[in-house]
Coordinates of C-alpha atoms in Angstrom, one line a residue:
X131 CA -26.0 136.8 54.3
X132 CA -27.4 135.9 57.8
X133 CA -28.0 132.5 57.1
X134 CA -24.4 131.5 55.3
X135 CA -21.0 130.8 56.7
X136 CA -17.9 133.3 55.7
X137 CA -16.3 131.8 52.8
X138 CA -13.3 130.8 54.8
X139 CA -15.7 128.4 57.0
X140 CA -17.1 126.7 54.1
X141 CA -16.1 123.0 53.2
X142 CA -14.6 120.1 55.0
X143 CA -12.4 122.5 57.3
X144 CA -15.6 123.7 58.7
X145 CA -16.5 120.1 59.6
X146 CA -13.5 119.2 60.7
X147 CA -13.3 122.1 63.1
X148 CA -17.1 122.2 64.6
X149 CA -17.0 120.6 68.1
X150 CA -19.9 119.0 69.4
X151 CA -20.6 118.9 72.7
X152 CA -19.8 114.7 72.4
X153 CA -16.5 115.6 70.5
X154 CA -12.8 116.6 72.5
X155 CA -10.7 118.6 70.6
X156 CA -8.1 115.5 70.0
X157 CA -10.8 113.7 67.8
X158 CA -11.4 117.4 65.9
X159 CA -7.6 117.5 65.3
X160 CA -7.9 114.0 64.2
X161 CA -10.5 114.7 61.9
X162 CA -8.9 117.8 60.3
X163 CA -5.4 116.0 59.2
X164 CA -7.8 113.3 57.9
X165 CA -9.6 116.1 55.3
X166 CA -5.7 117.5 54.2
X167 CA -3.3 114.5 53.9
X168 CA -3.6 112.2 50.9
X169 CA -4.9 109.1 51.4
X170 CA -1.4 107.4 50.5
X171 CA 0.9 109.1 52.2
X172 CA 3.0 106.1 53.9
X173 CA 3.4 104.9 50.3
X174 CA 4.8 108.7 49.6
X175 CA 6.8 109.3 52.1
X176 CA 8.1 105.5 51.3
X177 CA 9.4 106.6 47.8
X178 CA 10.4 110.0 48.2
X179 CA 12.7 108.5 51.4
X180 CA 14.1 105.8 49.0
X181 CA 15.0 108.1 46.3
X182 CA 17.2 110.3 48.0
X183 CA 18.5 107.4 50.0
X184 CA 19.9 106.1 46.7
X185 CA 20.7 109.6 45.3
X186 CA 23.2 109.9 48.1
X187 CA 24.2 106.5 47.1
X188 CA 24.9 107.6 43.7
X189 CA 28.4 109.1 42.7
X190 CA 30.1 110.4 39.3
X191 CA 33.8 108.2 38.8
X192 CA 36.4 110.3 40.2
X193 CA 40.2 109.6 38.6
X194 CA 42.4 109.5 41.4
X195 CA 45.6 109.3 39.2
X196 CA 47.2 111.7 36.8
X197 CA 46.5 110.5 32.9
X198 CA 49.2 108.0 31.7
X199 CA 52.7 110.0 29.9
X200 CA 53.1 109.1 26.1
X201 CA 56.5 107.5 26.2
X202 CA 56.7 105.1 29.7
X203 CA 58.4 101.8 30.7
X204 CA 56.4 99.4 33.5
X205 CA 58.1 99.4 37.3
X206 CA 56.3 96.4 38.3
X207 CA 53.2 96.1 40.7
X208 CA 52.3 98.6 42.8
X209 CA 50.3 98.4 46.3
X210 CA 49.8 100.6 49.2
X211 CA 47.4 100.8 52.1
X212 CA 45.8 103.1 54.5
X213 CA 43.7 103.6 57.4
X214 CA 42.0 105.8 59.3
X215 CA 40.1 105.6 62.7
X216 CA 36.3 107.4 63.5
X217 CA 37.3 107.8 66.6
X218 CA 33.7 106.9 69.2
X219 CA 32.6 106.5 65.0
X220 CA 32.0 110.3 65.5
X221 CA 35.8 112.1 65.4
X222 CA 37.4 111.2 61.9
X223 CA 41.0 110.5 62.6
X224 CA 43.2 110.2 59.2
X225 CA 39.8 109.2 57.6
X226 CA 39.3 111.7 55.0
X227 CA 42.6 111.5 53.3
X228 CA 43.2 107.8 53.3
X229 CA 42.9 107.3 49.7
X230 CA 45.4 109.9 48.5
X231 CA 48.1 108.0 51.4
X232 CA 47.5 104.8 49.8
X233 CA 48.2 106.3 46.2
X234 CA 51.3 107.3 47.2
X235 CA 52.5 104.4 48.9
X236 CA 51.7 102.3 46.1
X237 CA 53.8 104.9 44.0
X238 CA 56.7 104.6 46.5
X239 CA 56.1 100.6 46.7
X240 CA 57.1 100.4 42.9
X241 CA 59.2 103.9 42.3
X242 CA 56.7 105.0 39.6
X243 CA 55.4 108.3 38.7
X244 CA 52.0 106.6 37.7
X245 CA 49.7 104.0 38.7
X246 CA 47.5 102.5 35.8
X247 CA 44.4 99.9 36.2
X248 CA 44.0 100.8 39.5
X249 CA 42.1 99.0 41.7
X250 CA 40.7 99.7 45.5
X251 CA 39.5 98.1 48.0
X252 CA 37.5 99.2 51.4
X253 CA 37.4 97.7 54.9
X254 CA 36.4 98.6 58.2
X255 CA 37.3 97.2 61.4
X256 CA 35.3 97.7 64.8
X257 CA 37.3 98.4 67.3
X258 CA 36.7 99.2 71.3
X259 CA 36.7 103.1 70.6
X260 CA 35.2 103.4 67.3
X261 CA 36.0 101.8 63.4
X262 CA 39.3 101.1 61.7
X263 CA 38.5 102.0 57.8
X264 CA 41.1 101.0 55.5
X265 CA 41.9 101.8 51.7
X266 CA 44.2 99.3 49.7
X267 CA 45.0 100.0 46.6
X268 CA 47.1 97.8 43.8
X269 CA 48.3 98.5 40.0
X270 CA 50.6 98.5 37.9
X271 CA 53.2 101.3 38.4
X272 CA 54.3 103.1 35.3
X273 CA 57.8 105.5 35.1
X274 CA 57.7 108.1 32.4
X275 CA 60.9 107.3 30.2
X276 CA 62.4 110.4 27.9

């Protein structure tokens, strides 16, 4: 047993750690990572970034309007807009709601209790104290009928 290392000191780590007189103890620290991270890293790191980037990206469709009655009569075109402001784009102002105020302007726009084939559309603005974001949304407003 005099003549071997303790099993902990066996290997690459023991390598890695021996300092020779030549050898500062930046060059050891550089040689140690070098034994324990995979040679492709970058290209890891790469993917595993990407993928949760467009995992956050990713979103189930979300109804934003009731489901249509069974017996209705068409009230004509429907439209309404909102905006919000992210106030130094850090302090949301009327941001999170924006959506649900534009639903109901477009319900008011047409007097309809329903808005069917919705569509929306997203814009921001930059102005001097943060960004204007704005929701428009159109359809075609439906009234229940008895």
């Amino acid at each position: 047993m005099k003549g071997r290392r303790p099993a902990m000191m066996r290997g690459r780590c023991a390598r890695a750690l021996t300092l020779s007189p030549s050898t500062s103890s930046g060059e050891a620290l550089s040689q140690r990572a070098r034994g324990y991270l995979p040679e492709h890293l970058g290209l890891v790191v790469g993917v595993v970034l990407l993928a949760v980037h467009f995992a956050g990206c990713i979103s189930p469709v979300a109804p934003i309007a009731p489901p249509l009655p069974q017996h209705y009569t068409e009230a004509g075109t429907a439209h309404g807009s909102a905006c919000g402001l992210l106030l130094l784009d850090l302090i949301p102002i009327g941001v999170n709601d924006r959506a649900a105020r534009a639903y109901t302007e477009a319900l008011h726009s047409a007097n309809a209790t329903v808005v069917a084939d919705v569509s929306t559309e997203d814009s921001w603005y930059f102005v001097l104290v943060g960004t204007l974001l704005c929701t428009d949304i159109s359809g075609q407003g439906i009234r229940a009928s008895p």
